[in-house]
mmCIF file with all atom_site columns, C-alpha atoms in Angstrom:
data_model
loop_
_atom_site.group_PDB
_atom_site.id
_atom_site.type_symbol
_atom_site.label_atom_id
_atom_site.label_alt_id
_atom_site.label_comp_id
_atom_site.label_asym_id
_atom_site.label_entity_id
_atom_site.label_seq_id
_atom_site.pdbx_PDB_ins_code
_atom_site.Cartn_x
_atom_site.Cartn_y
_atom_site.Cartn_z
_atom_site.occupancy
_atom_site.B_iso_or_equiv
_atom_site.pdbx_formal_charge
_atom_site.auth_seq_id
_atom_site.auth_comp_id
_atom_site.auth_asym_id
_atom_site.auth_atom_id
_atom_site.pdbx_PDB_model_num
ATOM 1   C CA . MET A 1 1   ? 61.692 -47.891 -44.173 1.00 0.00 ? 191 MET A CA 1
ATOM 2   C CA . GLU A 1 2   ? 61.501 -45.210 -41.492 1.00 0.00 ? 192 GLU A CA 1
ATOM 3   C CA . ASN A 1 3   ? 58.373 -43.154 -41.139 1.00 0.00 ? 193 ASN A CA 1
ATOM 4   C CA . GLU A 1 4   ? 57.580 -40.089 -39.052 1.00 0.00 ? 194 GLU A CA 1
ATOM 5   C CA . HIS A 1 5   ? 56.818 -42.229 -35.983 1.00 0.00 ? 195 HIS A CA 1
ATOM 6   C CA . THR A 1 6   ? 59.799 -44.574 -36.105 1.00 0.00 ? 196 THR A CA 1
ATOM 7   C CA . GLY A 1 7   ? 62.447 -42.292 -37.567 1.00 0.00 ? 197 GLY A CA 1
ATOM 8   C CA . SER A 1 8   ? 65.549 -41.609 -35.507 1.00 0.00 ? 198 SER A CA 1
ATOM 9   C CA . ARG A 1 9   ? 64.817 -37.895 -35.220 1.00 0.00 ? 199 ARG A CA 1
ATOM 10  C CA . ARG A 1 10  ? 61.344 -38.520 -33.739 1.00 0.00 ? 200 ARG A CA 1
ATOM 11  C CA . ASN A 1 11  ? 62.228 -40.869 -30.876 1.00 0.00 ? 201 ASN A CA 1
ATOM 12  C CA . HIS A 1 12  ? 63.420 -38.360 -28.266 1.00 0.00 ? 202 HIS A CA 1
ATOM 13  C CA . TRP A 1 13  ? 60.130 -36.727 -27.260 1.00 0.00 ? 203 TRP A CA 1
ATOM 14  C CA . THR A 1 14  ? 58.311 -37.444 -24.007 1.00 0.00 ? 204 THR A CA 1
ATOM 15  C CA . PHE A 1 15  ? 54.854 -36.746 -22.652 1.00 0.00 ? 205 PHE A CA 1
ATOM 16  C CA . LEU A 1 16  ? 55.990 -34.745 -19.633 1.00 0.00 ? 206 LEU A CA 1
ATOM 17  C CA . THR A 1 17  ? 58.022 -31.552 -19.559 1.00 0.00 ? 207 THR A CA 1
ATOM 18  C CA . ASN A 1 18  ? 61.023 -31.111 -17.308 1.00 0.00 ? 208 ASN A CA 1
ATOM 19  C CA . HIS A 1 19  ? 58.935 -28.774 -15.152 1.00 0.00 ? 209 HIS A CA 1
ATOM 20  C CA . ALA A 1 20  ? 56.351 -31.535 -14.675 1.00 0.00 ? 210 ALA A CA 1
ATOM 21  C CA . ARG A 1 21  ? 59.048 -34.094 -13.825 1.00 0.00 ? 211 ARG A CA 1
ATOM 22  C CA . VAL A 1 22  ? 60.573 -31.802 -11.200 1.00 0.00 ? 212 VAL A CA 1
ATOM 23  C CA . LEU A 1 23  ? 57.152 -31.054 -9.698  1.00 0.00 ? 213 LEU A CA 1
ATOM 24  C CA . ILE A 1 24  ? 56.364 -34.785 -9.553  1.00 0.00 ? 214 ILE A CA 1
ATOM 25  C CA . ALA A 1 25  ? 59.719 -35.485 -7.867  1.00 0.00 ? 215 ALA A CA 1
ATOM 26  C CA . ILE A 1 26  ? 58.944 -32.827 -5.262  1.00 0.00 ? 216 ILE A CA 1
ATOM 27  C CA . ALA A 1 27  ? 55.445 -34.253 -4.754  1.00 0.00 ? 217 ALA A CA 1
ATOM 28  C CA . ARG A 1 28  ? 57.058 -37.646 -4.065  1.00 0.00 ? 218 ARG A CA 1
ATOM 29  C CA . ASP A 1 29  ? 59.610 -36.202 -1.629  1.00 0.00 ? 219 ASP A CA 1
ATOM 30  C CA . PRO A 1 30  ? 59.143 -32.584 -0.510  1.00 0.00 ? 220 PRO A CA 1
ATOM 31  C CA . GLY A 1 31  ? 62.468 -32.696 1.331   1.00 0.00 ? 221 GLY A CA 1
ATOM 32  C CA . ALA A 1 32  ? 64.520 -33.965 -1.595  1.00 0.00 ? 222 ALA A CA 1
ATOM 33  C CA . ARG A 1 33  ? 67.769 -32.202 -2.406  1.00 0.00 ? 223 ARG A CA 1
ATOM 34  C CA . LEU A 1 34  ? 68.031 -30.555 -5.810  1.00 0.00 ? 224 LEU A CA 1
ATOM 35  C CA . ARG A 1 35  ? 70.947 -32.881 -6.544  1.00 0.00 ? 225 ARG A CA 1
ATOM 36  C CA . ASP A 1 36  ? 68.716 -35.907 -5.997  1.00 0.00 ? 226 ASP A CA 1
ATOM 37  C CA . ILE A 1 37  ? 65.888 -34.432 -8.054  1.00 0.00 ? 227 ILE A CA 1
ATOM 38  C CA . ALA A 1 38  ? 68.364 -33.740 -10.856 1.00 0.00 ? 228 ALA A CA 1
ATOM 39  C CA . ALA A 1 39  ? 69.543 -37.353 -10.800 1.00 0.00 ? 229 ALA A CA 1
ATOM 40  C CA . ASP A 1 40  ? 65.974 -38.698 -10.750 1.00 0.00 ? 230 ASP A CA 1
ATOM 41  C CA . CYS A 1 41  ? 64.912 -36.452 -13.635 1.00 0.00 ? 231 CYS A CA 1
ATOM 42  C CA . ASP A 1 42  ? 68.118 -36.900 -15.652 1.00 0.00 ? 232 ASP A CA 1
ATOM 43  C CA . LEU A 1 43  ? 68.750 -33.146 -15.579 1.00 0.00 ? 233 LEU A CA 1
ATOM 44  C CA . THR A 1 44  ? 71.594 -30.976 -14.376 1.00 0.00 ? 234 THR A CA 1
ATOM 45  C CA . GLU A 1 45  ? 71.386 -29.490 -10.913 1.00 0.00 ? 235 GLU A CA 1
ATOM 46  C CA . ARG A 1 46  ? 71.476 -26.019 -12.443 1.00 0.00 ? 236 ARG A CA 1
ATOM 47  C CA . THR A 1 47  ? 68.488 -26.837 -14.662 1.00 0.00 ? 237 THR A CA 1
ATOM 48  C CA . VAL A 1 48  ? 66.525 -28.145 -11.676 1.00 0.00 ? 238 VAL A CA 1
ATOM 49  C CA . GLN A 1 49  ? 67.394 -25.001 -9.717  1.00 0.00 ? 239 GLN A CA 1
ATOM 50  C CA . ALA A 1 50  ? 66.056 -22.835 -12.562 1.00 0.00 ? 240 ALA A CA 1
ATOM 51  C CA . ILE A 1 51  ? 62.881 -24.936 -12.812 1.00 0.00 ? 241 ILE A CA 1
ATOM 52  C CA . VAL A 1 52  ? 62.278 -24.721 -9.053  1.00 0.00 ? 242 VAL A CA 1
ATOM 53  C CA . THR A 1 53  ? 62.725 -20.945 -9.291  1.00 0.00 ? 243 THR A CA 1
ATOM 54  C CA . ASP A 1 54  ? 60.167 -20.846 -12.137 1.00 0.00 ? 244 ASP A CA 1
ATOM 55  C CA . LEU A 1 55  ? 57.717 -22.924 -10.107 1.00 0.00 ? 245 LEU A CA 1
ATOM 56  C CA . GLN A 1 56  ? 58.189 -20.715 -7.036  1.00 0.00 ? 246 GLN A CA 1
ATOM 57  C CA . THR A 1 57  ? 57.861 -17.489 -9.022  1.00 0.00 ? 247 THR A CA 1
ATOM 58  C CA . ASP A 1 58  ? 54.608 -18.655 -10.609 1.00 0.00 ? 248 ASP A CA 1
ATOM 59  C CA . GLY A 1 59  ? 53.143 -19.772 -7.285  1.00 0.00 ? 249 GLY A CA 1
ATOM 60  C CA . TYR A 1 60  ? 53.299 -23.555 -7.706  1.00 0.00 ? 250 TYR A CA 1
ATOM 61  C CA . LEU A 1 61  ? 55.814 -24.093 -4.880  1.00 0.00 ? 251 LEU A CA 1
ATOM 62  C CA . THR A 1 62  ? 56.852 -22.556 -1.615  1.00 0.00 ? 252 THR A CA 1
ATOM 63  C CA . ARG A 1 63  ? 60.223 -23.210 -0.036  1.00 0.00 ? 253 ARG A CA 1
ATOM 64  C CA . THR A 1 64  ? 61.039 -23.218 3.661   1.00 0.00 ? 254 THR A CA 1
ATOM 65  C CA . ARG A 1 65  ? 64.275 -23.950 5.452   1.00 0.00 ? 255 ARG A CA 1
ATOM 66  C CA . ASP A 1 66  ? 64.318 -27.137 7.519   1.00 0.00 ? 256 ASP A CA 1
ATOM 67  C CA . GLY A 1 67  ? 67.652 -27.087 9.294   1.00 0.00 ? 257 GLY A CA 1
ATOM 68  C CA . ARG A 1 68  ? 70.304 -27.156 6.598   1.00 0.00 ? 258 ARG A CA 1
ATOM 69  C CA . ARG A 1 69  ? 67.903 -28.317 3.908   1.00 0.00 ? 259 ARG A CA 1
ATOM 70  C CA . ASN A 1 70  ? 64.990 -26.908 1.981   1.00 0.00 ? 260 ASN A CA 1
ATOM 71  C CA . ARG A 1 71  ? 61.492 -28.292 2.182   1.00 0.00 ? 261 ARG A CA 1
ATOM 72  C CA . TYR A 1 72  ? 59.048 -27.640 -0.623  1.00 0.00 ? 262 TYR A CA 1
ATOM 73  C CA . ALA A 1 73  ? 55.276 -27.470 -0.539  1.00 0.00 ? 263 ALA A CA 1
ATOM 74  C CA . ILE A 1 74  ? 53.082 -27.571 -3.613  1.00 0.00 ? 264 ILE A CA 1
ATOM 75  C CA . ALA A 1 75  ? 50.498 -24.809 -3.575  1.00 0.00 ? 265 ALA A CA 1
ATOM 76  C CA . PRO A 1 76  ? 47.001 -26.136 -2.950  1.00 0.00 ? 266 PRO A CA 1
ATOM 77  C CA . GLY A 1 77  ? 44.673 -25.333 -5.821  1.00 0.00 ? 267 GLY A CA 1
ATOM 78  C CA . ALA A 1 78  ? 47.496 -24.788 -8.331  1.00 0.00 ? 268 ALA A CA 1
ATOM 79  C CA . ARG A 1 79  ? 46.115 -24.997 -11.853 1.00 0.00 ? 269 ARG A CA 1
ATOM 80  C CA . PHE A 1 80  ? 47.502 -25.913 -15.244 1.00 0.00 ? 270 PHE A CA 1
ATOM 81  C CA . ARG A 1 81  ? 48.840 -23.031 -17.313 1.00 0.00 ? 271 ARG A CA 1
ATOM 82  C CA . HIS A 1 82  ? 47.947 -24.133 -20.838 1.00 0.00 ? 272 HIS A CA 1
ATOM 83  C CA . PRO A 1 83  ? 44.571 -22.888 -22.144 1.00 0.00 ? 273 PRO A CA 1
ATOM 84  C CA . ALA A 1 84  ? 43.543 -26.440 -23.074 1.00 0.00 ? 274 ALA A CA 1
ATOM 85  C CA . GLU A 1 85  ? 43.621 -27.437 -19.401 1.00 0.00 ? 275 GLU A CA 1
ATOM 86  C CA . ALA A 1 86  ? 42.784 -24.043 -17.930 1.00 0.00 ? 276 ALA A CA 1
ATOM 87  C CA . GLY A 1 87  ? 40.812 -24.239 -14.736 1.00 0.00 ? 277 GLY A CA 1
ATOM 88  C CA . ARG A 1 88  ? 41.910 -27.770 -13.872 1.00 0.00 ? 278 ARG A CA 1
ATOM 89  C CA . GLU A 1 89  ? 43.964 -28.353 -10.762 1.00 0.00 ? 279 GLU A CA 1
ATOM 90  C CA . ILE A 1 90  ? 47.308 -30.148 -11.008 1.00 0.00 ? 280 ILE A CA 1
ATOM 91  C CA . ALA A 1 91  ? 46.700 -32.045 -7.752  1.00 0.00 ? 281 ALA A CA 1
ATOM 92  C CA . GLY A 1 92  ? 45.022 -35.006 -9.461  1.00 0.00 ? 282 GLY A CA 1
ATOM 93  C CA . LEU A 1 93  ? 47.820 -35.491 -11.955 1.00 0.00 ? 283 LEU A CA 1
ATOM 94  C CA . LEU A 1 94  ? 50.461 -35.151 -9.248  1.00 0.00 ? 284 LEU A CA 1
ATOM 95  C CA . ALA A 1 95  ? 48.670 -37.649 -7.021  1.00 0.00 ? 285 ALA A CA 1
ATOM 96  C CA . TYR A 1 96  ? 48.446 -40.123 -9.871  1.00 0.00 ? 286 TYR A CA 1
ATOM 97  C CA . LEU A 1 97  ? 52.053 -39.740 -11.027 1.00 0.00 ? 287 LEU A CA 1
ATOM 98  C CA . SER A 1 98  ? 53.690 -39.398 -7.622  1.00 0.00 ? 288 SER A CA 1
ATOM 99  C CA . GLY A 1 99  ? 52.060 -42.458 -6.092  1.00 0.00 ? 289 GLY A CA 1
ATOM 100 C CA . PRO A 1 100 ? 53.497 -45.948 -6.253  1.00 0.00 ? 290 PRO A CA 1
ATOM 101 C CA . PRO A 1 101 ? 53.956 -47.314 -9.765  1.00 0.00 ? 291 PRO A CA 1
ATOM 102 C CA . ALA A 1 102 ? 50.982 -49.254 -11.011 1.00 0.00 ? 292 ALA A CA 1
ATOM 103 C CA . THR A 1 103 ? 51.449 -52.987 -11.151 1.00 0.00 ? 293 THR A CA 1
ATOM 104 C CA . PRO A 1 104 ? 50.479 -54.582 -14.429 1.00 0.00 ? 294 PRO A CA 1
ATOM 105 C CA . THR A 1 105 ? 47.190 -56.325 -14.181 1.00 0.00 ? 295 THR A CA 1
ATOM 106 C CA . THR A 1 106 ? 46.838 -59.728 -15.669 1.00 0.00 ? 296 THR A CA 1
ATOM 107 C CA . THR A 1 107 ? 43.441 -61.122 -16.378 1.00 0.00 ? 297 THR A CA 1
ATOM 108 C CA . PRO A 1 108 ? 43.035 -64.852 -16.155 1.00 0.00 ? 298 PRO A CA 1
ATOM 109 C CA . PRO A 1 109 ? 41.822 -66.512 -19.322 1.00 0.00 ? 299 PRO A CA 1
ATOM 110 C CA . ALA A 1 110 ? 38.049 -66.702 -19.549 1.00 0.00 ? 300 ALA A CA 1
ATOM 111 C CA . ALA A 1 111 ? 36.499 -70.035 -18.798 1.00 0.00 ? 301 ALA A CA 1
ATOM 112 C CA . GLU A 1 112 ? 34.818 -71.704 -21.736 1.00 0.00 ? 302 GLU A CA 1
ATOM 113 C CA . SER A 1 113 ? 31.393 -73.276 -21.726 1.00 0.00 ? 303 SER A CA 1
ATOM 114 C CA . ALA A 1 114 ? 30.750 -76.689 -23.235 1.00 0.00 ? 304 ALA A CA 1
ATOM 115 C CA . ASP A 1 115 ? 30.179 -75.190 -26.716 1.00 0.00 ? 305 ASP A CA 1
ATOM 116 C CA . GLY A 1 116 ? 33.646 -73.555 -26.784 1.00 0.00 ? 306 GLY A CA 1
ATOM 117 C CA . VAL A 1 117 ? 32.328 -70.017 -26.317 1.00 0.00 ? 307 VAL A CA 1
ATOM 118 C CA . PRO A 1 118 ? 33.960 -68.062 -23.480 1.00 0.00 ? 308 PRO A CA 1
ATOM 119 C CA . ASP A 1 119 ? 31.654 -67.516 -20.513 1.00 0.00 ? 309 ASP A CA 1
ATOM 120 C CA . ASP A 1 120 ? 31.955 -63.755 -20.925 1.00 0.00 ? 310 ASP A CA 1
ATOM 121 C CA . GLY A 1 121 ? 29.932 -64.005 -24.132 1.00 0.00 ? 311 GLY A CA 1
ATOM 122 C CA . ALA A 1 122 ? 32.750 -63.016 -26.487 1.00 0.00 ? 312 ALA A CA 1
ATOM 123 C CA . LEU A 1 123 ? 33.399 -65.197 -29.467 1.00 0.00 ? 313 LEU A CA 1
ATOM 124 C CA . PRO A 1 124 ? 36.846 -66.797 -29.719 1.00 0.00 ? 314 PRO A CA 1
ATOM 125 C CA . LEU A 1 125 ? 39.181 -65.315 -32.329 1.00 0.00 ? 315 LEU A CA 1
ATOM 126 C CA . PRO A 1 126 ? 40.171 -67.566 -35.246 1.00 0.00 ? 316 PRO A CA 1
#
């Protein structure tokens, strides 16, 4: 039986908006072409162009010409727009999401003492 969390109409949402994805792509590569950003974000080039315009208009980005290409710079001190995050800078989130992907950490199994209790003091599960 499908519920509200597993139903087919509820499985297309994501945590990040398209604006956030584009901003993260630019943070990763400030010289990226809009075509490449569109491919990375699974958006059309026209959509990315509109998002970049939004971000420039609202002061999140500046654009400069670098030969035949554009180079983008994220405004220092840019802050989130939503009242729930008001006053917080986006730099921390961008740094976290634009850095190298985290590698999964594996913890080695805890050593057991002679009485069968793990050395970390936790009791074994039945």
